[in-house]
GROMACS .gro file of C-alpha atoms in nm:
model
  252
    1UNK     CA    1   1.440 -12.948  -6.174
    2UNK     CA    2   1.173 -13.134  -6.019
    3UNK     CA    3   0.927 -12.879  -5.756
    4UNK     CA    4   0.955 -12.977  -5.381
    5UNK     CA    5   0.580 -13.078  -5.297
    6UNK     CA    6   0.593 -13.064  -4.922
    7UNK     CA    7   0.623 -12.684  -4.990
    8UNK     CA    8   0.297 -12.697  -5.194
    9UNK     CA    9   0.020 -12.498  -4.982
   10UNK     CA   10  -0.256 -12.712  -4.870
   11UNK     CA   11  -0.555 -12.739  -5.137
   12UNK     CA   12  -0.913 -12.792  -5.127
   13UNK     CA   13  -1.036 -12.939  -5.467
   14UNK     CA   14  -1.454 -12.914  -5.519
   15UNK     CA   15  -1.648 -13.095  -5.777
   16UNK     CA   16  -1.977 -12.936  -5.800
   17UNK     CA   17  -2.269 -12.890  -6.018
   18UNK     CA   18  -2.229 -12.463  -5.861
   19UNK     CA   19  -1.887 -12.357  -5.905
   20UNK     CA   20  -2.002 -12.037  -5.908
   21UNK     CA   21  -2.065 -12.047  -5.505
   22UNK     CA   22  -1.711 -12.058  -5.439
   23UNK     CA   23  -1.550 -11.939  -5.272
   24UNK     CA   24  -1.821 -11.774  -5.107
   25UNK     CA   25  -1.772 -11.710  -4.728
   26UNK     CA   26  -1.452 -11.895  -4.732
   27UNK     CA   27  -1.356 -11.604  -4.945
   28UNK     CA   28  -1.398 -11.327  -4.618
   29UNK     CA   29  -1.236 -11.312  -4.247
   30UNK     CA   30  -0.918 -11.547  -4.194
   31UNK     CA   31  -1.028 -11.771  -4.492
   32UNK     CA   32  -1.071 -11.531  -4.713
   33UNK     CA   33  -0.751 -11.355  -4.596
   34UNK     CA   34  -0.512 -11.684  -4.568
   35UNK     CA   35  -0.670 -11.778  -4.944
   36UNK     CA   36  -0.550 -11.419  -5.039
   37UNK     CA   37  -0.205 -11.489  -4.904
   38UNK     CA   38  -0.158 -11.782  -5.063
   39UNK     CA   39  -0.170 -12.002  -4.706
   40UNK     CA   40  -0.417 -12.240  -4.923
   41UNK     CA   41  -0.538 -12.288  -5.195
   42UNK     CA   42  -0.956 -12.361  -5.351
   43UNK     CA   43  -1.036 -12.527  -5.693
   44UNK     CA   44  -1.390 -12.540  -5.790
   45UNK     CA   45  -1.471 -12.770  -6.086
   46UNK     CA   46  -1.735 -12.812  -6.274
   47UNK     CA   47  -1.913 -13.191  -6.261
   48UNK     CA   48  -2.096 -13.082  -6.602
   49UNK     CA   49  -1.759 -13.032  -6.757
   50UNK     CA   50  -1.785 -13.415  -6.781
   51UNK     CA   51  -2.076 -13.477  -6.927
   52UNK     CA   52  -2.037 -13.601  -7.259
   53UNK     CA   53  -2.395 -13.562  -7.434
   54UNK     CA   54  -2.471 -13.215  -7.597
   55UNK     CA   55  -2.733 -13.172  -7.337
   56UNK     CA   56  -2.447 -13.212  -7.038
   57UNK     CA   57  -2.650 -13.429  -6.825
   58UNK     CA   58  -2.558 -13.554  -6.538
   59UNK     CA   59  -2.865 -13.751  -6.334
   60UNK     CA   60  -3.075 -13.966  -6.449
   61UNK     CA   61  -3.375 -14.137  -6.275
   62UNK     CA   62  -3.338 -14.352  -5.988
   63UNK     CA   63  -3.324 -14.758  -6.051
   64UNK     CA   64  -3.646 -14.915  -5.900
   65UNK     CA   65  -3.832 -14.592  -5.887
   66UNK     CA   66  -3.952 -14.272  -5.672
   67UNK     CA   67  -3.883 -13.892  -5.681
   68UNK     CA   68  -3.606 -13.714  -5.787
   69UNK     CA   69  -3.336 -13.739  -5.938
   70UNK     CA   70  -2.967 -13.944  -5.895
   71UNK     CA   71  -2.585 -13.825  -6.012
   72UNK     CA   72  -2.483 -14.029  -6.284
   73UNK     CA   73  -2.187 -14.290  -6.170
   74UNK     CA   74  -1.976 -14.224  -6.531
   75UNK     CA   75  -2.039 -13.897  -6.511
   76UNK     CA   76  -1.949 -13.830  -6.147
   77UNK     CA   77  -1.609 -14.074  -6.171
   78UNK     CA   78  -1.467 -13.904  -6.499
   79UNK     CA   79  -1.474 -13.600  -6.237
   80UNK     CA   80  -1.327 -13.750  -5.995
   81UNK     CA   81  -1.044 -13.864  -6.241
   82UNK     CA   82  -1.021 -13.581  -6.375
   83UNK     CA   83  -0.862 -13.446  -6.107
   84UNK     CA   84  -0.510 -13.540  -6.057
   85UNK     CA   85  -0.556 -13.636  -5.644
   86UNK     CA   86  -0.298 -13.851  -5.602
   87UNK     CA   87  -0.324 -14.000  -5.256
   88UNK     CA   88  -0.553 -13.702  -5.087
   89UNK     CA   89  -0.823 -13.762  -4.872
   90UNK     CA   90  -1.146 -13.822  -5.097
   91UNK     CA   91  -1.453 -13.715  -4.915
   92UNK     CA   92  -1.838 -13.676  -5.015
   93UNK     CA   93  -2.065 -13.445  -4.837
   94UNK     CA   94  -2.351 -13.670  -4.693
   95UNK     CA   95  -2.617 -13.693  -4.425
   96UNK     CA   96  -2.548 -14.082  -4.420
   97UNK     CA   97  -2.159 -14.040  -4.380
   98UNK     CA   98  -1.971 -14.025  -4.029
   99UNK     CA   99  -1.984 -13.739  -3.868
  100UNK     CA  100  -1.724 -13.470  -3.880
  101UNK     CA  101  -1.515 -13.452  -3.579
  102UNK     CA  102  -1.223 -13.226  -3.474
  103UNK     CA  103  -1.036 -13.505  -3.467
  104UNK     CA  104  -1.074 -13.543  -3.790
  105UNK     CA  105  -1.057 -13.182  -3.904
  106UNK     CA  106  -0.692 -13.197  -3.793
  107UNK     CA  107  -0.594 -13.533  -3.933
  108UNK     CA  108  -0.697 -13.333  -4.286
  109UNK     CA  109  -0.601 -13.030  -4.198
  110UNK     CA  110  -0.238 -13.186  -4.158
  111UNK     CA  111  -0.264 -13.365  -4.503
  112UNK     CA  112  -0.229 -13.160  -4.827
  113UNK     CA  113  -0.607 -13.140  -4.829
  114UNK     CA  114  -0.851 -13.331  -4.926
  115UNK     CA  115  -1.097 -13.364  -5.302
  116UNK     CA  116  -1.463 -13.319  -5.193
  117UNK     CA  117  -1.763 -13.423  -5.400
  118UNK     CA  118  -2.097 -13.215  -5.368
  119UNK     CA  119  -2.383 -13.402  -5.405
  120UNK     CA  120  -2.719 -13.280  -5.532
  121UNK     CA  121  -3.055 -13.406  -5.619
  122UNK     CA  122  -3.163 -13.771  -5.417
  123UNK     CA  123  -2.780 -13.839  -5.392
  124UNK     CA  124  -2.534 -14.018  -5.647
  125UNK     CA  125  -2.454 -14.318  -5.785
  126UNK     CA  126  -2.330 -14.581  -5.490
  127UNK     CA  127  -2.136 -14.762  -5.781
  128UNK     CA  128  -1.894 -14.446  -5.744
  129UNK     CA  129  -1.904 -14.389  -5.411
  130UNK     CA  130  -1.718 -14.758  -5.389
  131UNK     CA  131  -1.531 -14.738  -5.711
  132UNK     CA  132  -1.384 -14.437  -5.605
  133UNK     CA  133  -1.338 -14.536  -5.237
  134UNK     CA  134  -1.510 -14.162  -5.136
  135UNK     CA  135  -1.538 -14.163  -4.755
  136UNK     CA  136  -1.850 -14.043  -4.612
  137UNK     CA  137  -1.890 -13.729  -4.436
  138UNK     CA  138  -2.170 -13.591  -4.246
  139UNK     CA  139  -2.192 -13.244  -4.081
  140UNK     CA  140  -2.484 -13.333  -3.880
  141UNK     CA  141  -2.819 -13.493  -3.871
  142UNK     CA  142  -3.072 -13.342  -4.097
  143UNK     CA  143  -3.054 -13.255  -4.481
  144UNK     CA  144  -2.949 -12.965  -4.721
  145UNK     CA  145  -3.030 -12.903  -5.063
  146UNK     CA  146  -2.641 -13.011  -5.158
  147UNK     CA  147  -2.290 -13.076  -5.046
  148UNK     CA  148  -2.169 -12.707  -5.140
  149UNK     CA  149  -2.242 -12.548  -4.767
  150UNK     CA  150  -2.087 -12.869  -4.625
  151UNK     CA  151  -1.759 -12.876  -4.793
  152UNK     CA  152  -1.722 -12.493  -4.678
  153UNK     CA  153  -1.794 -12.600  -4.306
  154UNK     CA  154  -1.556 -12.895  -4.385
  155UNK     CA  155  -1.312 -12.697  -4.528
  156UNK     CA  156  -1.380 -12.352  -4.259
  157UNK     CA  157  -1.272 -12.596  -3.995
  158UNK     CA  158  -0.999 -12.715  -4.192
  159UNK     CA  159  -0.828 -12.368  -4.276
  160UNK     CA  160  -0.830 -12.243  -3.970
  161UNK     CA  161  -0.585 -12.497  -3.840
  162UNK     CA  162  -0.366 -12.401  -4.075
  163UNK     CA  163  -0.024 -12.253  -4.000
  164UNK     CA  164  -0.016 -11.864  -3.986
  165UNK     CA  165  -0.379 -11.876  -4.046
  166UNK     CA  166  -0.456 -11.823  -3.657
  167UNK     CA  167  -0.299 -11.524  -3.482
  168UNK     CA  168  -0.176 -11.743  -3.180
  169UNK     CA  169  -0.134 -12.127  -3.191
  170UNK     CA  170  -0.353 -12.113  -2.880
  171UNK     CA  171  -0.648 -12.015  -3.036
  172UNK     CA  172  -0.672 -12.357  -3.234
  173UNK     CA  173  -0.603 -12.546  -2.945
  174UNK     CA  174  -0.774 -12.414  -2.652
  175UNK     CA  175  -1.146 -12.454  -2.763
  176UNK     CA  176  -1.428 -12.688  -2.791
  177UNK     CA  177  -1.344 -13.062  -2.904
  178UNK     CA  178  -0.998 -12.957  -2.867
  179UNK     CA  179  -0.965 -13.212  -2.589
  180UNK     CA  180  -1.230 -13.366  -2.598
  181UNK     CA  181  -1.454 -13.093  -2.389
  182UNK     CA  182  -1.668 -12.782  -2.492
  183UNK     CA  183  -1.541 -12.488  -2.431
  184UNK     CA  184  -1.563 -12.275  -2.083
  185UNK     CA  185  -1.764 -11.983  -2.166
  186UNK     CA  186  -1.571 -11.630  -2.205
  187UNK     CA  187  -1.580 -11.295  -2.101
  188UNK     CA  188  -1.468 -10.943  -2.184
  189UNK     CA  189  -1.531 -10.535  -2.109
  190UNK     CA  190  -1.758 -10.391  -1.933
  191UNK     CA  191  -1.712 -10.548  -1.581
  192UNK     CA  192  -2.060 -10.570  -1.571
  193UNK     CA  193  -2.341 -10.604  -1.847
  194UNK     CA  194  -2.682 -10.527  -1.698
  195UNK     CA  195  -2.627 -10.634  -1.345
  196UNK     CA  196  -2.354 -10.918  -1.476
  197UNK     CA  197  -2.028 -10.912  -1.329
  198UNK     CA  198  -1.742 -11.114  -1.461
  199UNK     CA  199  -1.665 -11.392  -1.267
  200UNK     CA  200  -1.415 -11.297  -0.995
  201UNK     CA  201  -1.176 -11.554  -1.030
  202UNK     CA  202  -1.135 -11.467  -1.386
  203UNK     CA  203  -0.976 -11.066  -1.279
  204UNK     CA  204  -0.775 -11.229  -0.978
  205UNK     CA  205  -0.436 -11.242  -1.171
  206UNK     CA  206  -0.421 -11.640  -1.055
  207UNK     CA  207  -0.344 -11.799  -1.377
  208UNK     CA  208  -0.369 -12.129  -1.149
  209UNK     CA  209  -0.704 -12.049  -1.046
  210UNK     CA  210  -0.818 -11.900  -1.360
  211UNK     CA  211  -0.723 -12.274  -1.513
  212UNK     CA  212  -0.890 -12.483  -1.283
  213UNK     CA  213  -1.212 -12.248  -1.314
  214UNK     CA  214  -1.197 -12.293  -1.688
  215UNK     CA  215  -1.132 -12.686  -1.669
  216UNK     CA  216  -1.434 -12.747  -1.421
  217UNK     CA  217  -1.660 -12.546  -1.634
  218UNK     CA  218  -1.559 -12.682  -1.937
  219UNK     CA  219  -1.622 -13.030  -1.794
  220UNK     CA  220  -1.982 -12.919  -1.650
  221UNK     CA  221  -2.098 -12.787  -2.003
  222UNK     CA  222  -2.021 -13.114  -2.116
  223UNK     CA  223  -2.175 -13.327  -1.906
  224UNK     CA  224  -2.460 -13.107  -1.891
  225UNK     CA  225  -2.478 -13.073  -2.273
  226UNK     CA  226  -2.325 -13.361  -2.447
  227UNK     CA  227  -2.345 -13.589  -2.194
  228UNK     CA  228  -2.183 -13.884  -2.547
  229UNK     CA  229  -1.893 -13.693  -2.486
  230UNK     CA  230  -1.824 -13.682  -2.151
  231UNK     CA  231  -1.880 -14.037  -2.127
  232UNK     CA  232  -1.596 -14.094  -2.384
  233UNK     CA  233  -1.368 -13.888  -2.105
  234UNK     CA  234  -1.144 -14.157  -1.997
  235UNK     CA  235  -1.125 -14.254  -1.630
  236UNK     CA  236  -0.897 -14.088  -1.378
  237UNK     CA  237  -0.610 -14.327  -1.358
  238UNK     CA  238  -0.609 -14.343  -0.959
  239UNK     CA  239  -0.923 -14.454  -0.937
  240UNK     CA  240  -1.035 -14.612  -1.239
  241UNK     CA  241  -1.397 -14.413  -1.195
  242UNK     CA  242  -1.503 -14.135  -1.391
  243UNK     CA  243  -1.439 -13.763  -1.284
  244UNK     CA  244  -1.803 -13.606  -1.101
  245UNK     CA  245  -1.807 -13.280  -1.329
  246UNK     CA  246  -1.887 -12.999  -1.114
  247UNK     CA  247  -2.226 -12.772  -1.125
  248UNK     CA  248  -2.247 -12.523  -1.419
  249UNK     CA  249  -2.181 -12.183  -1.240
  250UNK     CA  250  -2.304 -11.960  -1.567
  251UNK     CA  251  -2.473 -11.953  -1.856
  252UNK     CA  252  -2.751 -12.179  -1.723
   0.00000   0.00000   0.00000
């Protein structure tokens, strides 16, 4: 009887020199919960496991000199095969690589889930970044001691998504990057908070105006604040010009 393997939850597979720091925060809140439930599923392995001198190394020195240390290729690829993939997404945690985008959170999120590789130390071997075809991924511009607190961000992101992970399928949908735009800002109890009052259109009961509110403010946070996104808004078909985004009302 063979198993049905569109049924198989989706998977997050980790090769790290820590094991031991997953699953960490993804182990607490909806994660932690939907990991619990069986929603997905987190395999940590060892790199070291594939080290094959009795000292387990796994760096050696970089070729034409300077500091630190680099992940050996062999090492790093009888990891990676190790690990029986198949066609999953193969990603690398790196400052170099593209950066993550909600677009592509949900393209992997979708999949069955992808194998991640963890660098540490001055970075690994390019020889099996390209033998192994592992796709770049940055989180953003600036550098962390490894690729362990990446692949959680990558892989936070990712869960969430998930089906039955989320209480309401809004929640995943009706945020920032979601449509390209940040999200509006938000607002509960009390009415007011130190002389703040919630915006009236927001307790009028107009779900029409309550909409438009949130879609102009969305689009003036984004102008205002990632002004690279809002020029990737495309143009309003009628006139073939970009939309003016309105004035930031709060928060400013």
């Amino acid at each position: 009887m063979t198993s049905d393997l569109s049924s198989a939850p989706w998977r997050a597979t980790v090769l790290t020199l820590f094991p031991e720091m997953f699953p960490g925060p993804l182990g607490i809140s909806l994660a932690g919960k939907a990991l619990a439930s069986g929603l997905w599923e987190l395999e940590a392995r060892d790199i070291r496991a594939s080290a094959t001198d009795k000292h387990r190394s796994v760096d050696d020195t970089p070729a034409g000199g300077g500091p630190g240390m680099v992940l050996r290729a062999d090492v790093l690829a009888a990891a990676i095969d190790a690990v029986d993939a198949g066609d999953r997404p193969r990603l690398v945690m790196s400052p170099r690589g593209r950066p993550l985008t909600q677009a592509r959170v949900a393209e992997l999120a979708a999949g069955a889930g992808p194998l991640i590789v963890c660098g540490r130390f001055e970075g690994i071997d390019q020889r099996v970044i390209d033998a192994r075809r592992l796709e770049e991924v940055s989180i953003g511009d600036y550098v962390l001691s490894g690729g362990e607190i990446a692949a959680m961000t990558l892989i936070d992101a990712c869960v969430r998504l998930l089906p039955g992970v989320m209480g309401k399928l809004a929640s995943g949908t009706d945020e920032s990057f979601s449509d390209g735009l940040l999200e509006y800002p938000q607002y509960t109890r009390p009415q007011v908070f130190e002389g703040r009052e919630i915006p009236d259109v927001l307790i009028s009961g107009d779900h029409a105006r309550v909409a438009k509110w949130r879609l102009a403010e969305a689009e003036a946070l984004t102008a205002a604040r990632r002004p690279e996104l809002w020029a990737a808004r495309p143009k309003v078909p009628e006139s073939g010009k970009k939309r003016k985004p309105p004035k930031i009302t709060t928060g400013e």
